[in-house]
PDB file of C-alpha atoms in Angstrom:
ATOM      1  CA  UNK A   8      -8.665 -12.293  42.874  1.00  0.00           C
ATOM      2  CA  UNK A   9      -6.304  -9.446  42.355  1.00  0.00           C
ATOM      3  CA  UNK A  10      -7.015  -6.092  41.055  1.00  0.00           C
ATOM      4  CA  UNK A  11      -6.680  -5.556  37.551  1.00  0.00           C
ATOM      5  CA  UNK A  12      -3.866  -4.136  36.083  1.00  0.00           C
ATOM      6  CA  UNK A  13      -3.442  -1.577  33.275  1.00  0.00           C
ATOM      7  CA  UNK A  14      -1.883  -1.364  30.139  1.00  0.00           C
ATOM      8  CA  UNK A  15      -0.999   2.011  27.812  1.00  0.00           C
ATOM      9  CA  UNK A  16       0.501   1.789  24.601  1.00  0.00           C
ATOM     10  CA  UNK A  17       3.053   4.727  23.944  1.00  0.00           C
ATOM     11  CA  UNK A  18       6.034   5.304  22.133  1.00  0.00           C
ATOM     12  CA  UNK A  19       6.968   8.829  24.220  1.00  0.00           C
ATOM     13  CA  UNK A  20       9.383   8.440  27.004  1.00  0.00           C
ATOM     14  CA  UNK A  21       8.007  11.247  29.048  1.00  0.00           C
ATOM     15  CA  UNK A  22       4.414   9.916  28.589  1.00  0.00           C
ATOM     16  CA  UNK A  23       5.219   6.304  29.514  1.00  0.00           C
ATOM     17  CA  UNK A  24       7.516   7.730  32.630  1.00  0.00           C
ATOM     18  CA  UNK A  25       4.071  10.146  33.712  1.00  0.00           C
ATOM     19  CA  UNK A  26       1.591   7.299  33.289  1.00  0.00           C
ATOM     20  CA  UNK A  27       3.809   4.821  35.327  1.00  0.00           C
ATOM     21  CA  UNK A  28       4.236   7.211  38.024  1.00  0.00           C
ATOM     22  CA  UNK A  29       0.292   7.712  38.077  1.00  0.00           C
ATOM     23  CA  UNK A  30       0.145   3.983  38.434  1.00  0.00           C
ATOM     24  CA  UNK A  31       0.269   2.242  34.982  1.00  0.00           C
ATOM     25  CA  UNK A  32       1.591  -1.626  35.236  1.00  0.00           C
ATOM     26  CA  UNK A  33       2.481  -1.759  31.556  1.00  0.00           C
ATOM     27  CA  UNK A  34       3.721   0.186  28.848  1.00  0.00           C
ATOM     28  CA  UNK A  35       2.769  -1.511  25.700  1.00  0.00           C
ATOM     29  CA  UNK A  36       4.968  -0.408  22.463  1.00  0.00           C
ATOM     30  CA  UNK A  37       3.511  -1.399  19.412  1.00  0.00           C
ATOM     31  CA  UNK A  38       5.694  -2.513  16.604  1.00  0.00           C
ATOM     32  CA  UNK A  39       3.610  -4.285  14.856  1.00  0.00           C
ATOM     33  CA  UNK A  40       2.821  -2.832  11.062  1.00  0.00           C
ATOM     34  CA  UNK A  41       2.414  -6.069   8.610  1.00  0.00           C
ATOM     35  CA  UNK A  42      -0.541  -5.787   7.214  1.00  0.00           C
ATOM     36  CA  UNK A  43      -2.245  -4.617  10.416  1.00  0.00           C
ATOM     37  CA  UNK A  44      -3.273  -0.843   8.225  1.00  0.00           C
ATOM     38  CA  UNK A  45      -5.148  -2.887   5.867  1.00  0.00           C
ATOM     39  CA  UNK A  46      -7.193  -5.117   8.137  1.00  0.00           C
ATOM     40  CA  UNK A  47      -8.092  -2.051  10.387  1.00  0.00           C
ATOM     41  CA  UNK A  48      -7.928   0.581   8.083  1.00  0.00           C
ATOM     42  CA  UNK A  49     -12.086   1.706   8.324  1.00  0.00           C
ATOM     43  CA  UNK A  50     -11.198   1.559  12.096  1.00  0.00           C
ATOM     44  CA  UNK A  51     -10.495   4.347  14.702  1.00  0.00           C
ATOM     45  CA  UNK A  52      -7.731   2.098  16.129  1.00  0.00           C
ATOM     46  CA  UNK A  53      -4.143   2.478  17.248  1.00  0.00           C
ATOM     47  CA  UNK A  54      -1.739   2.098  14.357  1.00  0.00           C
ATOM     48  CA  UNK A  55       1.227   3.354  14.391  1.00  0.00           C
ATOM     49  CA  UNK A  56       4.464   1.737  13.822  1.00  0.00           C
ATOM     50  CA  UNK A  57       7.257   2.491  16.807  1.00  0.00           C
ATOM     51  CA  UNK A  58      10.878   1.057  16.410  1.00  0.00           C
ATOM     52  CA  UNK A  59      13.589  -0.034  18.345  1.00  0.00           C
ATOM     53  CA  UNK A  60      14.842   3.129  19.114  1.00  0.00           C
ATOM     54  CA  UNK A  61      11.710   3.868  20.637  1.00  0.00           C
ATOM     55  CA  UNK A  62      11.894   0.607  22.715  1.00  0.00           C
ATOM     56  CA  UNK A  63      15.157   2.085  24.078  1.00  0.00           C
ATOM     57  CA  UNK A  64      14.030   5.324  24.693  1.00  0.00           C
ATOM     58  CA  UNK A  65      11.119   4.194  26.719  1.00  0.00           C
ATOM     59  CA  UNK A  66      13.158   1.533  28.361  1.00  0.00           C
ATOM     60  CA  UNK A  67      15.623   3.987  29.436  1.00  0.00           C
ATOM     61  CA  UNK A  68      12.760   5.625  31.626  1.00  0.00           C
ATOM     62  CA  UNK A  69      11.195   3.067  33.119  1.00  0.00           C
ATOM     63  CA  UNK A  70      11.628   1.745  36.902  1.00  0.00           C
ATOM     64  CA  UNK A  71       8.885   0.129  37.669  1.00  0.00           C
ATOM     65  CA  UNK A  72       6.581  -0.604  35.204  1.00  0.00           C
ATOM     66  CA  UNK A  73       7.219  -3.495  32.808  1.00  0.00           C
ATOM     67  CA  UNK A  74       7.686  -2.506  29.332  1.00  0.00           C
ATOM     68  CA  UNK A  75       5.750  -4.868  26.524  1.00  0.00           C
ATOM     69  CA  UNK A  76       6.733  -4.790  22.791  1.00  0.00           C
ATOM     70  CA  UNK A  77       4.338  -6.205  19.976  1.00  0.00           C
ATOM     71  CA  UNK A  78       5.961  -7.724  17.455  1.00  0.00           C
ATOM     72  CA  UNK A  79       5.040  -8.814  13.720  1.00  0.00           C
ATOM     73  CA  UNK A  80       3.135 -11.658  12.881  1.00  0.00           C
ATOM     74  CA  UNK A  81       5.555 -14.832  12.481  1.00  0.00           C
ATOM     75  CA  UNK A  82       7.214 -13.969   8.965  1.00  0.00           C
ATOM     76  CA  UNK A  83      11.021 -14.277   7.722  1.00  0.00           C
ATOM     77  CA  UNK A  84      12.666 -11.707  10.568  1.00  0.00           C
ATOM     78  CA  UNK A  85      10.878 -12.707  13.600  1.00  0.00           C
ATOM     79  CA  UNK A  86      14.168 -14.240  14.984  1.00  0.00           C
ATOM     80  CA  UNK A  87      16.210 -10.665  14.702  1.00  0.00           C
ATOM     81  CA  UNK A  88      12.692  -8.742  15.751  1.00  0.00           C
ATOM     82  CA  UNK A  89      12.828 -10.830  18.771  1.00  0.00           C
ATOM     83  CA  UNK A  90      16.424 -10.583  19.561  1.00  0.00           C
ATOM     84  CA  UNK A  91      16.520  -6.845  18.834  1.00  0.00           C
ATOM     85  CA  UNK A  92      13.619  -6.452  21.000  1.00  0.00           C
ATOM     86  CA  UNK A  93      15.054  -7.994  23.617  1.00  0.00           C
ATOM     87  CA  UNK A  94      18.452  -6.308  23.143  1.00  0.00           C
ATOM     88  CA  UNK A  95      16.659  -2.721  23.487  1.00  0.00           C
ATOM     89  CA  UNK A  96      15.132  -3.480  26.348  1.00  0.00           C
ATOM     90  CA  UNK A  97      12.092  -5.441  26.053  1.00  0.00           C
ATOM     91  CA  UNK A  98      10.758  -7.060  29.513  1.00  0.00           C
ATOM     92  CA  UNK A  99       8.118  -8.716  27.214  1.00  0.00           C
ATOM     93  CA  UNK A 100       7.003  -9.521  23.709  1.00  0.00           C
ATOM     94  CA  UNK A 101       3.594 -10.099  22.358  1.00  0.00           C
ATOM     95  CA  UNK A 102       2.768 -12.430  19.150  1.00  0.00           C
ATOM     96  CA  UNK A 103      -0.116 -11.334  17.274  1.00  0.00           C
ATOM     97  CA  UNK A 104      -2.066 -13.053  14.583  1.00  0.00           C
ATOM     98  CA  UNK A 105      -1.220 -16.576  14.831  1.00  0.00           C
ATOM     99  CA  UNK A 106      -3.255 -19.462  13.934  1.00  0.00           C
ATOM    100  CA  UNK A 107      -1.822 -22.604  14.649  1.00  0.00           C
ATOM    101  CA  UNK A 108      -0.322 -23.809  17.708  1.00  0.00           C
ATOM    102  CA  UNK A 109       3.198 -24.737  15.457  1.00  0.00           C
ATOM    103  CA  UNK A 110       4.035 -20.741  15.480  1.00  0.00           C
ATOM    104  CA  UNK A 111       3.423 -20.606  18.999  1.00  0.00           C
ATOM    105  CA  UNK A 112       5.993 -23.244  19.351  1.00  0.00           C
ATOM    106  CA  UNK A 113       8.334 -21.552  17.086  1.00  0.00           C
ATOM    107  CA  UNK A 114       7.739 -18.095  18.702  1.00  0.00           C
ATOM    108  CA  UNK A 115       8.468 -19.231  21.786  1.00  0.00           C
ATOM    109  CA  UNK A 116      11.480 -21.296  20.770  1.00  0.00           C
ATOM    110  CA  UNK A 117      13.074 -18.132  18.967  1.00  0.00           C
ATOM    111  CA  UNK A 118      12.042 -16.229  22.809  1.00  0.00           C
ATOM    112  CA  UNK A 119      14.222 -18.809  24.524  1.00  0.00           C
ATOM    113  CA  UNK A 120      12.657 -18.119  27.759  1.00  0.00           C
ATOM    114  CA  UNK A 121      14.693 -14.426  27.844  1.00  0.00           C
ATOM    115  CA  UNK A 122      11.542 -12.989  28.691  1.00  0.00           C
ATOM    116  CA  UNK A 123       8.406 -13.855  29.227  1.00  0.00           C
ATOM    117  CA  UNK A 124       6.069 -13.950  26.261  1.00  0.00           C
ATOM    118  CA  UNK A 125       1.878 -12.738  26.064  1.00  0.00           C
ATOM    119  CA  UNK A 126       0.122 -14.787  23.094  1.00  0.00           C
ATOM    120  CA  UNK A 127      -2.695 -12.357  21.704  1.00  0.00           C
ATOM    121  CA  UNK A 128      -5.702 -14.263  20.137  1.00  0.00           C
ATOM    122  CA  UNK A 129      -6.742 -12.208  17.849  1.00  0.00           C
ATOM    123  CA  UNK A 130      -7.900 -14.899  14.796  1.00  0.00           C
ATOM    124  CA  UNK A 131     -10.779 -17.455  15.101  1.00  0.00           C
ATOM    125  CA  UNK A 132      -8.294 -20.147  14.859  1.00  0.00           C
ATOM    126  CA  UNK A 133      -6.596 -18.931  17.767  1.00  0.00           C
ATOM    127  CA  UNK A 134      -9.876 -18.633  20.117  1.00  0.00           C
ATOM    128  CA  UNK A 135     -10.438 -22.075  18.764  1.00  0.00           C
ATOM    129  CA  UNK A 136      -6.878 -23.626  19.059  1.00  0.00           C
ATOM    130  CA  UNK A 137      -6.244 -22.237  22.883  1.00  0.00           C
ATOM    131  CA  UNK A 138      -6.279 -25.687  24.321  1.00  0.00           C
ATOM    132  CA  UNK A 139      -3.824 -27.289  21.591  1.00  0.00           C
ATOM    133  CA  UNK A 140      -0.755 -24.261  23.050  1.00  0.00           C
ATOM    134  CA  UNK A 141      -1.576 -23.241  26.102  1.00  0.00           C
ATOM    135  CA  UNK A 142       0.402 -26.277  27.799  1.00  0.00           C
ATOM    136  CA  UNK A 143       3.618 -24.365  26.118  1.00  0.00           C
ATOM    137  CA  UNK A 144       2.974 -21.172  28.420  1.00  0.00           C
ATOM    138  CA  UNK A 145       5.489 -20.496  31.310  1.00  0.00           C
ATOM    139  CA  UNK A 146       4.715 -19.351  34.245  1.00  0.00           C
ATOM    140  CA  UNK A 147       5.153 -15.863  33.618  1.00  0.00           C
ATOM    141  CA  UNK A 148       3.342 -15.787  30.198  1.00  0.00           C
ATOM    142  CA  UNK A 149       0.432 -14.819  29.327  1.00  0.00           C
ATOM    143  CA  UNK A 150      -2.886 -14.775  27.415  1.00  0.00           C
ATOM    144  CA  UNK A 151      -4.484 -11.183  25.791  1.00  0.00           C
ATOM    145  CA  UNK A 152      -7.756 -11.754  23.804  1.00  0.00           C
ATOM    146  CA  UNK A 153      -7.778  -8.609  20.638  1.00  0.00           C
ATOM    147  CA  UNK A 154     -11.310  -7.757  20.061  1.00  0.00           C
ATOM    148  CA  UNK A 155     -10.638  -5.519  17.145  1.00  0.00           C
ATOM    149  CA  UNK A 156      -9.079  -8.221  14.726  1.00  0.00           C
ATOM    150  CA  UNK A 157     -10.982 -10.972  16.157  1.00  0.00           C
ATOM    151  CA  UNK A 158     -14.470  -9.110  15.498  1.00  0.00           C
ATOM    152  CA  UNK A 159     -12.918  -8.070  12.220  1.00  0.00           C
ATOM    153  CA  UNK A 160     -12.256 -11.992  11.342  1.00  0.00           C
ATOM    154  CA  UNK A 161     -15.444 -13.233  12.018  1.00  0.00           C
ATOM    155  CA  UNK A 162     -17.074 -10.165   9.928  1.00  0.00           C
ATOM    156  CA  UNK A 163     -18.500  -8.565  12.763  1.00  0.00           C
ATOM    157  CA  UNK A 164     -19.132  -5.295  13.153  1.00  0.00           C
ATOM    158  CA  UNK A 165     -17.976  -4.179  16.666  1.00  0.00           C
ATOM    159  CA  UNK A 166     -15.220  -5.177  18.553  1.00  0.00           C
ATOM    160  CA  UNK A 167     -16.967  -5.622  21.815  1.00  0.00           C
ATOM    161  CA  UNK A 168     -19.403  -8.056  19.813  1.00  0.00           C
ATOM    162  CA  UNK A 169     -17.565 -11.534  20.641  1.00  0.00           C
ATOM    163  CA  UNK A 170     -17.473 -10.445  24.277  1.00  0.00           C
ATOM    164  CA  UNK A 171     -21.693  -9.501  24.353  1.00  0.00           C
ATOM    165  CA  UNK A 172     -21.929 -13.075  22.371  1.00  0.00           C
ATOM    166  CA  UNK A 173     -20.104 -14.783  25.262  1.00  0.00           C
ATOM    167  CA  UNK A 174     -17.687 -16.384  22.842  1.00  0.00           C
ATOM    168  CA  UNK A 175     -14.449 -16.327  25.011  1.00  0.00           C
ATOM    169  CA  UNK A 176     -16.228 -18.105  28.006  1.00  0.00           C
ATOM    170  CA  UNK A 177     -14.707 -21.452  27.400  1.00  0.00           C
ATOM    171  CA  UNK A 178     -11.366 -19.971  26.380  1.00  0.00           C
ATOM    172  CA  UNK A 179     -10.992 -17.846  29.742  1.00  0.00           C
ATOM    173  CA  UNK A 180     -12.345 -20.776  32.170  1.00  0.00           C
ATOM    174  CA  UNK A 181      -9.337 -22.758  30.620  1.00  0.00           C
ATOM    175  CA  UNK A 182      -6.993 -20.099  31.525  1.00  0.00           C
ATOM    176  CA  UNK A 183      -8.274 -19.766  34.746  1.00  0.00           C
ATOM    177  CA  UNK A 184      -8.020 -23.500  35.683  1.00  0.00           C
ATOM    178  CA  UNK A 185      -4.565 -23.322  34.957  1.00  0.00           C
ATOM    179  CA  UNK A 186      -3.610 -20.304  36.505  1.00  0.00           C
ATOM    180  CA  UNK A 187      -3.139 -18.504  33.196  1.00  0.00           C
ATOM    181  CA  UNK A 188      -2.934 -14.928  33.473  1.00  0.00           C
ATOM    182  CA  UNK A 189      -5.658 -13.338  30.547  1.00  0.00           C
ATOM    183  CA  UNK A 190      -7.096  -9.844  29.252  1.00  0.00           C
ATOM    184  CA  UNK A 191      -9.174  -8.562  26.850  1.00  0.00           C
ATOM    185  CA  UNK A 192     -10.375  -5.701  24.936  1.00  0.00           C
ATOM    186  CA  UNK A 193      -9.343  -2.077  26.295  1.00  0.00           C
ATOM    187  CA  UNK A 194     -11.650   0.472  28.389  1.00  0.00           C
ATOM    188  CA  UNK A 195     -12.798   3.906  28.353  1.00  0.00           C
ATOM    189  CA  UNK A 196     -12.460   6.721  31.114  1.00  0.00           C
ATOM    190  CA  UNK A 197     -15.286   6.284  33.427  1.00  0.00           C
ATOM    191  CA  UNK A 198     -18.467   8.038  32.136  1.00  0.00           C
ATOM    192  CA  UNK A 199     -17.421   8.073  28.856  1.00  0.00           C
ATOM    193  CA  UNK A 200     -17.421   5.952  25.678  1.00  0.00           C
ATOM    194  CA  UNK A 201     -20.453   4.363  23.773  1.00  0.00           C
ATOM    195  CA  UNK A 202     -20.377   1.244  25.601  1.00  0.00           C
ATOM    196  CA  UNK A 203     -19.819   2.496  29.624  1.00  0.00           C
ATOM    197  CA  UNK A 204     -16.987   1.486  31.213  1.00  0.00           C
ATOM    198  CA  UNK A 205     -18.358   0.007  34.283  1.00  0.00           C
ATOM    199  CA  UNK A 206     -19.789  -2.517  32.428  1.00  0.00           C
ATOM    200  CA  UNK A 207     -16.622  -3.535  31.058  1.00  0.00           C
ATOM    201  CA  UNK A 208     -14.954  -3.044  34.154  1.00  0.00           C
ATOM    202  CA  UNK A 209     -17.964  -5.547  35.419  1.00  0.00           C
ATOM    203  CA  UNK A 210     -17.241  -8.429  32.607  1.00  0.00           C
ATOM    204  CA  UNK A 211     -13.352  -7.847  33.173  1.00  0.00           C
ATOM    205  CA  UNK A 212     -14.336  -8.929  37.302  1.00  0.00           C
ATOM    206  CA  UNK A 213     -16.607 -11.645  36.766  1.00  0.00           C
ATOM    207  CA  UNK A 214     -14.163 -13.521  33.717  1.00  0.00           C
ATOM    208  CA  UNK A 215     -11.494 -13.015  35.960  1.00  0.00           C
ATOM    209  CA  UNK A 216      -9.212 -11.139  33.973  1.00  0.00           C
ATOM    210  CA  UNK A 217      -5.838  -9.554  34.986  1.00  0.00           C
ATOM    211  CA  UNK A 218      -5.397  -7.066  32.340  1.00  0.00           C
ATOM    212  CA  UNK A 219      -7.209  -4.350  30.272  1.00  0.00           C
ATOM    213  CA  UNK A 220      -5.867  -1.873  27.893  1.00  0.00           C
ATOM    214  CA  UNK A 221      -6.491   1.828  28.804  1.00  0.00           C
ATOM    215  CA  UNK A 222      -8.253   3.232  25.512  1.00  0.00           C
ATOM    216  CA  UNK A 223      -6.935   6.333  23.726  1.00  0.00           C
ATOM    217  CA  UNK A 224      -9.637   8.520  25.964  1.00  0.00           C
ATOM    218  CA  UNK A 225      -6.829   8.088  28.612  1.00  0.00           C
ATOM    219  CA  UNK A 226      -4.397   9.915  26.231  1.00  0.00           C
ATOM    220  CA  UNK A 227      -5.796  12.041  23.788  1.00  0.00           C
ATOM    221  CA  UNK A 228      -3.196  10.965  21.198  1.00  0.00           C
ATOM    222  CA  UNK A 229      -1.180  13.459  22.859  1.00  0.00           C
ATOM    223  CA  UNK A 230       2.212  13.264  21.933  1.00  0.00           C
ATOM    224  CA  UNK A 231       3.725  15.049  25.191  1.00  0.00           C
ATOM    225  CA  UNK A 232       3.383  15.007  29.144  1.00  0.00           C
ATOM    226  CA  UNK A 233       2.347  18.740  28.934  1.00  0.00           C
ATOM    227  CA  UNK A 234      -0.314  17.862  26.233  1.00  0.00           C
ATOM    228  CA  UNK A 235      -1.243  15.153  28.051  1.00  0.00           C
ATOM    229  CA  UNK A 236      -2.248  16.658  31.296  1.00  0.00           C
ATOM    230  CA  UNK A 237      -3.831  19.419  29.596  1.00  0.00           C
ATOM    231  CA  UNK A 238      -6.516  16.809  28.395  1.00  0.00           C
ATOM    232  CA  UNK A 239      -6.856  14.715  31.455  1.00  0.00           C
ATOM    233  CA  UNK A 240      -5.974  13.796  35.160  1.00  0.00           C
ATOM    234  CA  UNK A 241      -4.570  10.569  34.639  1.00  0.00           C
ATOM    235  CA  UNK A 242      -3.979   9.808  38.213  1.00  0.00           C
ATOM    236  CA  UNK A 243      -7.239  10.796  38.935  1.00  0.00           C
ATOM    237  CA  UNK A 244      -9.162   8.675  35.618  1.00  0.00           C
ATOM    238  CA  UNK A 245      -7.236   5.541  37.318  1.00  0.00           C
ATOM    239  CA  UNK A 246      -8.288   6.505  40.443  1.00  0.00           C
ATOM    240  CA  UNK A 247     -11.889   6.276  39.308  1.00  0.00           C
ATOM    241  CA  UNK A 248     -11.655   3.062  37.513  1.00  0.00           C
ATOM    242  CA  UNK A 249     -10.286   1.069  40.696  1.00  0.00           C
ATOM    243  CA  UNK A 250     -13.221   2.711  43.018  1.00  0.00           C
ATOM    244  CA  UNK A 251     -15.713   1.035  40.256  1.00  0.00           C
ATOM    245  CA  UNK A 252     -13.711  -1.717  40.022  1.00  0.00           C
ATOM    246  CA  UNK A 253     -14.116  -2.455  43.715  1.00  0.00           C
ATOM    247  CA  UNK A 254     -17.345  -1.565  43.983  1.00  0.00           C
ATOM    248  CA  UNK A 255     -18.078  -4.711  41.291  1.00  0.00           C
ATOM    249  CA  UNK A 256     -15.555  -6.882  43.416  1.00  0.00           C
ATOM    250  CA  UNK A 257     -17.819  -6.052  46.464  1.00  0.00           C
ATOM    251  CA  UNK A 258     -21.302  -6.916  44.848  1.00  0.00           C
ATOM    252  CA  UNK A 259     -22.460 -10.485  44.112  1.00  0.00           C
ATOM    253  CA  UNK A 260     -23.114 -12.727  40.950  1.00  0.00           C
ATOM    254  CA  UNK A 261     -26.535 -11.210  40.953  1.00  0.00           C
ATOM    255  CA  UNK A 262     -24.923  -7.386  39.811  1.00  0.00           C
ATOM    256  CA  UNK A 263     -22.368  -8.916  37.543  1.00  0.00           C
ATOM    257  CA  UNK A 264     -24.886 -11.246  35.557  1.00  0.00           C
ATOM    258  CA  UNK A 265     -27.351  -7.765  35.086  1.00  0.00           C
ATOM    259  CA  UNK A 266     -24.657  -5.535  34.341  1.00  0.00           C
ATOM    260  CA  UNK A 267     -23.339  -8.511  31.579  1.00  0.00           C
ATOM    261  CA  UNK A 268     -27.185  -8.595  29.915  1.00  0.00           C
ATOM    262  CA  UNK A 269     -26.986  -4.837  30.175  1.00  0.00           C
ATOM    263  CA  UNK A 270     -23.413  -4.808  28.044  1.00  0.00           C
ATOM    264  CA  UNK A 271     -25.006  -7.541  25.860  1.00  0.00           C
ATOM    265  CA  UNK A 272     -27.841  -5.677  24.931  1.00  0.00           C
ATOM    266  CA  UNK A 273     -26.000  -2.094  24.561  1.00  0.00           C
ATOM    267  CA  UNK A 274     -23.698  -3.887  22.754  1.00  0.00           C
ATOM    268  CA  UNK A 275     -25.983  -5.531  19.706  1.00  0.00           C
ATOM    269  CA  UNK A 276     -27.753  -2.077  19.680  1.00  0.00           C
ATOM    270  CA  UNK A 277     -24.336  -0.349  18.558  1.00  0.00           C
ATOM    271  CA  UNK A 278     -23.783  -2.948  15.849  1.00  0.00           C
ATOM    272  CA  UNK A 279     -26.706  -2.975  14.607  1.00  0.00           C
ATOM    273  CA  UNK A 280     -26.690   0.667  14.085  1.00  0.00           C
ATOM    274  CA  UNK A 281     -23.103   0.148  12.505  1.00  0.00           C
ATOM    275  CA  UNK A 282     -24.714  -2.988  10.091  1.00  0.00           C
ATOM    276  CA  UNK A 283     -27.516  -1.563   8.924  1.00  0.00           C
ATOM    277  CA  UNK A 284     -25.336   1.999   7.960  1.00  0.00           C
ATOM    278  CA  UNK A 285     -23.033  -0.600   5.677  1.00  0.00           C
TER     279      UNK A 285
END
């Protein structure tokens, strides 16, 4: 299995250049903004809009690391959000909040193949509905699995709660027998975070995944390079998040099963904290 790769979402050109020179796979920009503020808006969670100019600007920077734009949900301009996209300097573009495997189809169709595409299941329906488009996928595309909306869906109330509840087993064990790439979630810094890292890291290893999302503890919300480094080592927070993850790659089943019962239990424990405060 390969090593995981990471994702950071940023809009700044000298923060995506910095965290792909301390060994970031992915920028992620985030365009999405249809009604994304009202489904998260009790949440601590990314939200801000970026733009095509800011898909340019990071673009511009970039040598190595491939640069991912979120799009809008399917709607009216999806064909000139994908070809602007594209145009700017997208390497890839991510669907959110689909439902039925006919938007896949028309997502995809609109894509043209130009680039390839990463599908995030974010909706029960699309959990559900994996096996009716996942025969569409090429084979550069992708699956991401987005805890936040997905929890938020099934009126849950922490992300990480589908994940404790094992309820993307069958989904990822159908990506994996067909050599579809998957991630899920996002992670802390090592040491830090209400749910530990490690045992993310450890549930990321024994699913299989190929991606994670670097959490906002790997940024600070800092909006430059110099504020940035003031706040954190980045090369040295990756550094520390391969060493676990090899450490889990070189135990057995035995040490991945505990530290999944371990996550399952920490996990309940937070929610139930967070249900019985609503």
């Amino acid at each position: 299995m390969d090593e995981l790769k990471w994702m950071l979402i940023t809009a700044n050109p000298s923060v995506a250049r910095y965290a792909e020179a301390c060994g970031v796979h992915r920028i992620f920009v985030d365009m999405e903004s249809l009604g994304k503020a009202e489904r998260q808006k009790h949440l601590s969670a990314h939200m801000a809009s970026h733009t095509f100019e800011d898909v340019a600007a990071v673009a511009g920077v970039l040598s190595d690391a491939e640069l991912m734009v979120r799009l809008n949900p399917l709607h009216a301009g999806t064909a000139e959000e994908v070809d602007g996209a594209i145009e700017h300097g997208a390497r890839r573009l991510m669907l959110p909040m689909f439902r039925r495997p006919e938007e896949v189809e028309r997502f995809l169709g609109l894509v043209g193949g130009r680039v390839p595409v990463t599908l995030l299941a974010e909706t029960p329906e699309a959990l559900t509905r994996l096996s009716t488009y996942m025969d569409g996928l090429g084979s550069r595309d992708e699956v991401h699995f987005g805890l936040n909306d997905l929890s938020l869906a099934m009126g849950l109330n922490y992300l990480f709660e589908p994940l404790a509840a094992r309820l993307l087993e069958l989904a990822v064990a159908l990506l994996r027998e067909r050599g579809i790439p998957f991630g899920f979630g996002g992670v802390a810094r090592i040491g830090q975070g209400e749910l530990p890292a490690e045992w993310v890291l450890s549930e990321h290893v024994r699913l299989g995944s190929s991606w994670v999302i670097l959490s906002r503890a790997f940024h600070g919300g800092a909006d430059c390079v110099e504020a940035l480094v003031e706040k954190l080592d980045l090369r040295d927070e990756l550094h520390r998040l391969r060493l676990t993850e090899n450490a889990l790659r070189a135990g057995d089943a035995h040490l991945l099963e505990s530290n999944r019962q371990r996550l399952e239990k920490q996990v309940f424990a937070i929610a139930r904290g967070k249900w019985t405060q609503a």
